Amino acid sequence: MTTLRLKTWPAVPLEAEAITPDRFVGKTSAEIEALPVHHGNQEAALGDFFAVSGDGTPDIAIEGDLARVKLIGAGMTQGQITVHGDAGMHLGAAMSGGRIGVHGNAGDWAGAEMRGGQIYIRGNAGHGLGGAYRGSPQGMNRGLIVVAGSAGNEVGSAMRRGVIVVGGNTGDFTGAFMIAGSILVFGNLGERAGAGMKRGSIITYQTPKLLPTFRYACTYRPVFLRLLLRELRSLGQEIAEEWFERRYRRYCGDLTAFGKGEILAWEGP
Amino acid sequence: MLRIINGEVYDPLNGVNGEVRDVCAADGKIVSEAPDGKVIDAQGMVVMPGGIEFHAHVAGGKVNAGRKMRPEDHREMAIPRTPLTRSGVGHTVPSTFATGYHFAQLGYTTVMEAAGPPLGARHVHEELNDIPILDKGFFVLMGNNYFVLKFIAEGDFARLKDYVAWLLEATGGYAIKIVNPAGVDTWKWGRNVNSLDDPADTFPVTPRQIVVNLARVQQELGLPHTIHVHCNNLGVPGNAQITLQTMQAVGDLPIHVTHAQFNGYGGTGWGDFHSGAPELAAYVNEHKNVTVDMGQVVFGPVTTMTADGPWQYRLYQLSGHKWVNCDVEMETSAGIVPYRFSKRNAVNAVQWAVGLELALLIEDPWRVFLTTDHPNGGPFHAYPDIIKLLLDRDHRAEVLEGVHRGAQKRSSLKDLHREYSLFEIAIITRAGPARALGLRQKGHLGPGADADIAIYSKAADPKEMFARPRYVIKAGEIVAQDGRIVQDKPGRTFYVAPGYDRQIESAIRDDFEKYYTVSFENYPVQFDHYLPHRVAVSCVRE
Ligand SMILES: [Zn+2]
């Protein structure tokens, strides 16, 4: 286990893509402290802000308020990061493997354009969770993101594969321009969920406000959803028994796009 | 003063093929002797004139729209600011400063912007001025211009000639560019033309008439560069036929067919799509009045951008990608669609093969130039990869094995064993473009030439060699060394002023005031402001 303890709170955001198991493996704590970070527009070393203990194992624990530390675990392919506190923007962005756990909140763009791996956030997440950066044709493509709290706008935008679970509410444009994949929201969906979606599933447990370009199809018990819920339960997610038993209303959309997507709304107890 | 000694010099315009000799520079020019000053020992290195980008889209409204619509492209290839140089970003559509630095880092010292709408001339010049180090110029879109069509329709060749001369001066442009003649005008009414004899909509003028008349104008005005033609039906299966017909239409008049790859296809649809390069190459081999550039495809992301609005709309329909189409009143249009050339796509594989076939099948290297139609076929920074494909047939065969089988079955590439020499590479990247552009002080290392020089280490891997010159010299001063920019200074802008009868101004003023949103007086660019470092290239009337 490599432990990083924040000792100097950065006055402006710290760009710390160096904090990944890939960069730590095989390094001594002194070498890890020497890894480069950007503090605003100044180059700095990781050791200027963090006390590092333990040698470079693929298992990293970080302590302190990291709300201003960006890019933790960005691009990681293996290992594990546990953040005991809040994490800044771009957490796990473009990661392709491994696991990140955050005990507090995460900033915007957590898991943006990720290609695999898992992110668990106990608090809330910001905007663009698992989404596509501006202009990109694809957001998240494989992997799992679980947020216990709520998330901001554009959750899973242009998502291509994978699963996003939000325990609380999501902001506007959840699953906008989705290409495929699944987004489960246990709280309220914001405005314009699924706008422009081609395929994929958005599953909600509250009555959704639908765009006029979504059309009611049928009410049924989707088999894939039972499998998915069981899987999530086995991963430790709290899943109510009645979510298995009751039926879901299926709305197809977005008819302005390909129209093969769906919003599945739980019928209620 | 500067003296480069012991280098292996490739200077095709002066017939120097790899001889070891000194190259000297003083006051920005090549001189026969430089007794003192800095000495570069180029032992084991190759010395060539600075590279000349013959056809690229690097400045103006279209390029900038490409930047704006592709923020994802600008997360790539970020270069940080240094005490000397500006920062920049962009893989397929780099920002202006990055464009200049990347070109200079490859040993290129001149770039021609391939398509500027007259109305956008100020924007073109502003961006050209922001491209550091390089000398430049721009080709003026004329193939669908209201007045060009009008004077052709009226059969008034004298006025057509005066108008073209006036327009070149009004815009500070360098050459006549023709894009999908008559087709873009027709696109303003939602249609396109399909043959050389389909008339445009504004005036009943055909592509054939437009190309032939402008080719005559070019000759009579004595413009240094020929007409520069993007043929009809670009990108469409079977378009090699209309390309051949376009070349035939001008007879013996000089013509440059640009990014010939995109206009070199056989077949009747995507199902039987195949290379039309052998037919085009055969014609070019027989006709010395024709030059072409490759428009080579590079696998990976590109940003297609042309003044061919109908083609760009069609590409959007084929690809489903985001797109922009825009109308330039009275003059032209433009479209932009991001695209990705994939090795595993049969059509893309054939397109990739067509560019290489053209370079290998056209026997005279003085009449085929290395381009990717940046950023349409690929970004210019892929030139070292393409040079390696031309120099090394084993490497080419290896790459061919890795792309879709279509490239083997539907082109002749696998049967082509020709290898370019360094001398020939110097022709297709420097000497040939300089000659075709009529830039007498460029592309060679004879006394009096601009002292633009690229010095490469002779590496085993030609890609490495051409990707990172040891020294790049612009106007006698070292601007890049081992891939690092060491001097940042502005380049110059070439333009032509062929002269015209002032009567043309009154002939166009009425229609101008009626239809243009810009007043006649405000239309011409102010040279002192927009072309601060300008060089007039003389026109030689026959
Ligand atoms: Zn072009």
CSV table of C-alpha atoms in Angstrom, one decimal, chain B residues 128-422:
chain,number,residue,atom,x,y,z
B,128,LEU,CA,-1.4,33.6,-42.8
B,129,ASN,CA,0.3,36.4,-40.9
B,130,ASP,CA,-0.1,34.5,-37.7
B,131,ILE,CA,1.7,31.5,-39.2
B,132,PRO,CA,5.2,32.1,-38.1
B,133,ILE,CA,8.5,31.5,-40.0
B,134,LEU,CA,7.0,30.3,-43.3
B,135,ASP,CA,6.5,32.2,-46.6
B,136,LYS,CA,3.0,31.7,-48.0
B,137,GLY,CA,0.4,32.7,-50.4
B,138,PHE,CA,-3.2,31.7,-51.2
B,139,PHE,CA,-5.3,30.4,-54.1
B,140,VAL,CA,-8.4,32.4,-54.8
B,141,LEU,CA,-11.7,30.5,-55.3
B,142,MET,CA,-13.1,31.5,-58.7
B,143,GLY,CA,-14.8,28.5,-60.3
B,144,ASN,CA,-18.3,29.5,-59.1
B,145,ASN,CA,-17.9,33.2,-58.8
B,146,TYR,CA,-20.9,35.3,-60.0
B,147,PHE,CA,-18.9,37.6,-62.3
B,148,VAL,CA,-16.7,34.7,-63.7
B,149,LEU,CA,-19.9,32.9,-64.7
B,150,LYS,CA,-21.5,36.1,-65.9
B,151,PHE,CA,-18.7,37.1,-68.2
B,152,ILE,CA,-18.4,33.5,-69.6
B,153,ALA,CA,-22.1,33.4,-70.2
B,154,GLU,CA,-21.9,36.8,-72.1
B,155,GLY,CA,-18.9,35.5,-74.0
B,156,ASP,CA,-16.9,38.5,-72.9
B,157,PHE,CA,-13.4,37.1,-72.5
B,158,ALA,CA,-11.7,40.5,-72.2
B,159,ARG,CA,-13.8,41.4,-69.2
B,160,LEU,CA,-13.4,37.9,-67.7
B,161,LYS,CA,-9.6,38.4,-67.9
B,162,ASP,CA,-9.8,41.9,-66.4
B,163,TYR,CA,-12.0,40.7,-63.6
B,164,VAL,CA,-9.7,37.8,-62.7
B,165,ALA,CA,-6.8,40.2,-62.6
B,166,TRP,CA,-8.8,42.7,-60.6
B,167,LEU,CA,-9.9,40.0,-58.1
B,168,LEU,CA,-6.4,38.6,-57.6
B,169,GLU,CA,-5.2,42.1,-56.8
B,170,ALA,CA,-8.2,42.9,-54.6
B,171,THR,CA,-7.6,39.8,-52.5
B,172,GLY,CA,-3.8,39.7,-52.5
B,173,GLY,CA,-4.1,36.2,-53.9
B,174,TYR,CA,-1.7,34.1,-55.8
B,175,ALA,CA,-3.5,31.8,-58.2
B,176,ILE,CA,-6.8,30.8,-59.7
B,177,LYS,CA,-8.5,28.0,-57.8
B,178,ILE,CA,-11.4,26.1,-59.3
B,179,VAL,CA,-13.5,23.8,-57.1
B,180,ASN,CA,-16.3,21.7,-58.5
B,181,PRO,CA,-16.9,24.3,-61.3
B,182,ALA,CA,-20.6,25.1,-61.8
B,183,GLY,CA,-21.5,22.5,-59.1
B,184,VAL,CA,-21.1,24.8,-56.1
B,185,ASP,CA,-23.2,27.5,-57.8
B,186,THR,CA,-25.9,24.9,-58.5
B,187,TRP,CA,-25.6,23.7,-54.9
B,188,LYS,CA,-27.0,27.1,-53.8
B,189,TRP,CA,-30.2,25.8,-55.3
B,190,GLY,CA,-29.8,22.4,-53.6
B,191,ARG,CA,-28.4,20.5,-56.6
B,192,ASN,CA,-25.1,19.5,-58.1
B,193,VAL,CA,-23.7,19.0,-61.6
B,194,ASN,CA,-22.7,15.5,-62.8
B,195,SER,CA,-21.0,16.0,-66.1
B,196,LEU,CA,-18.7,18.6,-67.7
B,197,ASP,CA,-21.7,19.8,-69.7
B,198,ASP,CA,-24.3,20.4,-67.0
B,199,PRO,CA,-25.0,24.1,-66.8
B,200,ALA,CA,-24.8,26.1,-63.6
B,201,ASP,CA,-27.9,27.8,-62.2
B,202,THR,CA,-27.1,31.4,-61.9
B,203,PHE,CA,-25.9,31.5,-65.5
B,204,PRO,CA,-26.1,28.7,-68.1
B,205,VAL,CA,-22.4,28.0,-68.0
B,206,THR,CA,-20.9,24.5,-67.9
B,207,PRO,CA,-17.9,23.2,-66.0
B,208,ARG,CA,-16.1,22.7,-69.3
B,209,GLN,CA,-16.5,26.4,-70.2
B,210,ILE,CA,-15.4,27.6,-66.8
B,211,VAL,CA,-12.2,25.4,-66.8
B,212,VAL,CA,-11.3,26.2,-70.4
B,213,ASN,CA,-11.9,30.0,-70.1
B,214,LEU,CA,-10.0,30.3,-66.8
B,215,ALA,CA,-7.1,28.2,-68.2
B,216,ARG,CA,-6.9,30.7,-71.1
B,217,VAL,CA,-7.1,33.6,-68.7
B,218,GLN,CA,-4.2,32.2,-66.7
B,219,GLN,CA,-2.1,32.0,-69.9
B,220,GLU,CA,-3.0,35.4,-71.2
B,221,LEU,CA,-2.4,37.1,-67.8
B,222,GLY,CA,0.9,35.2,-67.5
B,223,LEU,CA,0.1,34.1,-64.0
B,224,PRO,CA,3.0,32.2,-62.4
B,225,HIS,CA,0.9,29.2,-61.4
B,226,THR,CA,-1.5,27.3,-63.7
B,227,ILE,CA,-5.2,27.0,-62.9
B,228,HIS,CA,-5.5,24.8,-59.8
B,229,VAL,CA,-8.5,22.5,-60.2
B,230,HIS,CA,-10.5,20.4,-57.8
B,231,CYS,CA,-12.6,18.5,-60.3
B,232,ASN,CA,-16.3,17.7,-60.3
B,233,ASN,CA,-17.7,14.6,-58.6
B,234,LEU,CA,-14.9,14.6,-56.0
B,235,GLY,CA,-15.1,11.5,-53.8
B,236,VAL,CA,-17.5,9.7,-56.0
B,237,PRO,CA,-17.0,6.2,-57.5
B,238,GLY,CA,-16.1,6.4,-61.1
B,239,ASN,CA,-15.0,10.0,-61.0
B,240,ALA,CA,-11.7,9.3,-62.8
B,241,GLN,CA,-13.7,9.7,-66.0
B,242,ILE,CA,-14.7,13.3,-65.3
B,243,THR,CA,-11.1,14.0,-64.2
B,244,LEU,CA,-9.8,12.7,-67.5
B,245,GLN,CA,-12.4,14.7,-69.4
B,246,THR,CA,-11.4,17.8,-67.5
B,247,MET,CA,-7.8,17.4,-68.5
B,248,GLN,CA,-8.8,16.7,-72.1
B,249,ALA,CA,-11.1,19.7,-72.1
B,250,VAL,CA,-8.2,22.2,-71.7
B,251,GLY,CA,-6.2,20.5,-74.5
B,252,ASP,CA,-2.6,21.8,-74.4
B,253,LEU,CA,-3.3,24.5,-71.9
B,254,PRO,CA,-1.5,24.0,-68.6
B,255,ILE,CA,-3.6,22.6,-65.7
B,256,HIS,CA,-3.0,21.4,-62.2
B,257,VAL,CA,-5.4,18.7,-61.0
B,258,THR,CA,-5.2,18.8,-57.2
B,259,HIS,CA,-5.5,16.0,-54.7
B,260,ALA,CA,-5.9,13.7,-57.7
B,261,GLN,CA,-6.4,10.8,-55.3
B,262,PHE,CA,-9.9,12.1,-54.4
B,263,ASN,CA,-10.7,12.3,-58.1
B,264,GLY,CA,-9.1,9.0,-59.2
B,265,TYR,CA,-11.7,6.3,-58.7
B,266,GLY,CA,-13.3,3.7,-60.9
B,267,GLY,CA,-16.5,1.7,-60.5
B,268,THR,CA,-20.1,2.6,-60.5
B,269,GLY,CA,-20.8,2.5,-56.8
B,270,TRP,CA,-19.3,1.6,-53.5
B,271,GLY,CA,-19.7,-2.1,-54.3
B,272,ASP,CA,-17.4,-2.2,-57.3
B,273,PHE,CA,-15.3,0.8,-56.1
B,274,HIS,CA,-11.7,0.5,-57.4
B,275,SER,CA,-8.7,2.6,-58.2
B,276,GLY,CA,-8.7,4.8,-61.3
B,277,ALA,CA,-5.1,5.8,-60.8
B,278,PRO,CA,-3.7,3.8,-63.7
B,279,GLU,CA,-5.9,5.7,-66.2
B,280,LEU,CA,-5.1,9.1,-64.8
B,281,ALA,CA,-1.4,8.3,-64.6
B,282,ALA,CA,-1.4,7.2,-68.2
B,283,TYR,CA,-2.9,10.4,-69.3
B,284,VAL,CA,-0.5,12.5,-67.2
B,285,ASN,CA,2.5,10.5,-68.6
B,286,GLU,CA,1.4,11.4,-72.1
B,287,HIS,CA,0.6,15.1,-71.5
B,288,LYS,CA,3.3,17.5,-70.3
B,289,ASN,CA,0.8,20.3,-69.7
B,290,VAL,CA,-0.7,18.4,-66.7
B,291,THR,CA,0.6,18.4,-63.1
B,292,VAL,CA,-1.1,16.7,-60.2
B,293,ASP,CA,-0.6,16.4,-56.4
B,294,MET,CA,-1.2,13.2,-54.5
B,295,GLY,CA,-3.8,14.1,-51.8
B,296,GLN,CA,-2.5,11.0,-50.0
B,297,VAL,CA,-4.8,9.4,-47.4
B,298,VAL,CA,-3.3,8.8,-44.0
B,299,PHE,CA,-5.1,6.3,-41.8
B,300,GLY,CA,-6.5,8.0,-38.7
B,301,PRO,CA,-8.5,11.1,-38.0
B,302,VAL,CA,-8.9,13.9,-40.5
B,303,THR,CA,-11.0,17.0,-40.9
B,304,THR,CA,-12.4,17.2,-44.4
B,305,MET,CA,-12.8,20.8,-45.5
B,306,THR,CA,-13.4,22.0,-49.0
B,307,ALA,CA,-15.2,24.7,-50.9
B,308,ASP,CA,-17.3,21.9,-52.4
B,309,GLY,CA,-20.5,22.3,-50.4
B,310,PRO,CA,-22.4,19.5,-52.1
B,311,TRP,CA,-19.7,16.9,-51.6
B,312,GLN,CA,-19.3,17.8,-48.0
B,313,TYR,CA,-23.1,17.4,-47.5
B,314,ARG,CA,-22.9,14.0,-49.2
B,315,LEU,CA,-20.0,13.0,-46.9
B,316,TYR,CA,-22.0,14.0,-43.9
B,317,GLN,CA,-24.8,11.8,-45.2
B,318,LEU,CA,-22.4,8.9,-45.7
B,319,SER,CA,-20.6,9.3,-42.4
B,320,GLY,CA,-23.3,10.6,-40.1
B,321,HIS,CA,-20.7,12.8,-38.4
B,322,LYS,CA,-21.1,16.4,-37.4
B,323,TRP,CA,-20.9,18.8,-40.2
B,324,VAL,CA,-20.9,22.4,-41.3
B,325,ASN,CA,-22.0,23.8,-44.6
B,326,CYS,CA,-21.8,27.5,-45.4
B,327,ASP,CA,-22.6,29.8,-48.3
B,328,VAL,CA,-20.3,32.6,-49.3
B,329,GLU,CA,-22.6,35.0,-51.2
B,330,MET,CA,-21.9,35.4,-54.9
B,331,GLU,CA,-18.7,33.5,-54.7
B,332,THR,CA,-18.5,30.0,-53.3
B,333,SER,CA,-19.5,27.8,-50.4
B,334,ALA,CA,-17.7,25.6,-47.9
B,335,GLY,CA,-18.3,22.4,-45.9
B,336,ILE,CA,-16.5,20.6,-43.1
B,337,VAL,CA,-17.0,17.0,-41.9
B,338,PRO,CA,-14.6,15.3,-39.4
B,339,TYR,CA,-13.7,11.8,-40.7
B,340,ARG,CA,-11.5,8.9,-39.9
B,341,PHE,CA,-9.7,6.8,-42.5
B,342,SER,CA,-9.7,3.2,-41.3
B,343,LYS,CA,-7.3,0.5,-42.4
B,344,ARG,CA,-10.1,-2.0,-42.1
B,345,ASN,CA,-12.4,-0.2,-44.4
B,346,ALA,CA,-12.3,-1.4,-48.0
B,347,VAL,CA,-13.0,2.0,-49.6
B,348,ASN,CA,-10.5,3.8,-47.4
B,349,ALA,CA,-7.9,1.2,-48.1
B,350,VAL,CA,-8.4,1.7,-51.9
B,351,GLN,CA,-8.2,5.5,-51.4
B,352,TRP,CA,-4.9,5.1,-49.5
B,353,ALA,CA,-3.6,3.0,-52.4
B,354,VAL,CA,-4.7,5.4,-55.1
B,355,GLY,CA,-2.5,8.2,-53.8
B,356,LEU,CA,0.6,6.0,-53.7
B,357,GLU,CA,-0.2,4.5,-57.2
B,358,LEU,CA,-0.3,8.0,-58.6
B,359,ALA,CA,3.1,8.9,-57.2
B,360,LEU,CA,4.5,5.6,-58.4
B,361,LEU,CA,2.8,5.4,-61.8
B,362,ILE,CA,3.5,9.0,-62.9
B,363,GLU,CA,6.9,8.6,-64.4
B,364,ASP,CA,8.0,12.3,-64.3
B,365,PRO,CA,8.4,13.3,-60.6
B,366,TRP,CA,8.3,17.0,-61.7
B,367,ARG,CA,4.6,16.7,-62.3
B,368,VAL,CA,3.4,14.9,-59.2
B,369,PHE,CA,3.7,16.5,-55.8
B,370,LEU,CA,3.5,15.2,-52.2
B,371,THR,CA,0.4,16.4,-50.5
B,372,THR,CA,-2.2,15.0,-48.2
B,373,ASP,CA,-4.6,17.9,-49.0
B,374,HIS,CA,-4.1,18.7,-45.4
B,375,PRO,CA,-6.3,18.2,-43.4
B,376,ASN,CA,-8.5,16.3,-45.8
B,377,GLY,CA,-6.5,13.2,-46.6
B,378,GLY,CA,-4.4,13.4,-43.5
B,379,PRO,CA,-2.4,15.9,-41.5
B,380,PHE,CA,0.8,17.3,-43.0
B,381,HIS,CA,2.9,16.0,-40.2
B,382,ALA,CA,2.4,12.5,-41.7
B,383,TYR,CA,4.7,13.5,-44.6
B,384,PRO,CA,7.7,11.5,-43.2
B,385,ASP,CA,5.5,8.3,-43.1
B,386,ILE,CA,4.5,8.9,-46.8
B,387,ILE,CA,8.1,9.6,-47.8
B,388,LYS,CA,9.1,6.3,-46.2
B,389,LEU,CA,6.3,4.5,-48.2
B,390,LEU,CA,7.7,5.9,-51.4
B,391,LEU,CA,11.4,5.3,-50.6
B,392,ASP,CA,11.1,1.7,-49.4
B,393,ARG,CA,9.1,-0.9,-51.3
B,394,ASP,CA,9.5,-3.6,-48.6
B,395,HIS,CA,8.1,-1.3,-46.0
B,396,ARG,CA,5.2,-0.5,-48.4
B,397,ALA,CA,4.5,-4.1,-49.0
B,398,GLU,CA,4.4,-4.7,-45.2
B,399,VAL,CA,2.0,-1.8,-44.6
B,400,LEU,CA,-0.2,-3.0,-47.5
B,401,GLU,CA,-0.4,-6.4,-45.8
B,402,GLY,CA,-1.9,-4.7,-42.8
B,403,VAL,CA,-4.7,-2.9,-44.5
B,404,HIS,CA,-8.0,-4.2,-45.9
B,405,ARG,CA,-7.5,-6.7,-48.8
B,406,GLY,CA,-9.4,-4.2,-51.0
B,407,ALA,CA,-6.2,-2.3,-51.4
B,408,GLN,CA,-4.6,-5.3,-53.1
B,409,LYS,CA,-7.5,-6.5,-55.1
B,410,ARG,CA,-8.8,-3.1,-56.3
B,411,SER,CA,-5.6,-1.3,-57.1
B,412,SER,CA,-2.4,-2.0,-58.8
B,413,LEU,CA,-0.3,-1.1,-55.7
B,414,LYS,CA,1.0,-4.5,-54.9
B,415,ASP,CA,2.5,-4.8,-58.4
B,416,LEU,CA,4.4,-1.5,-58.2
B,417,HIS,CA,8.0,-2.0,-57.2
B,418,ARG,CA,9.3,1.5,-58.0
B,419,GLU,CA,11.3,3.2,-55.2
B,420,TYR,CA,11.8,6.9,-55.0
B,421,SER,CA,15.3,8.2,-54.6
B,422,LEU,CA,16.2,11.0,-52.3
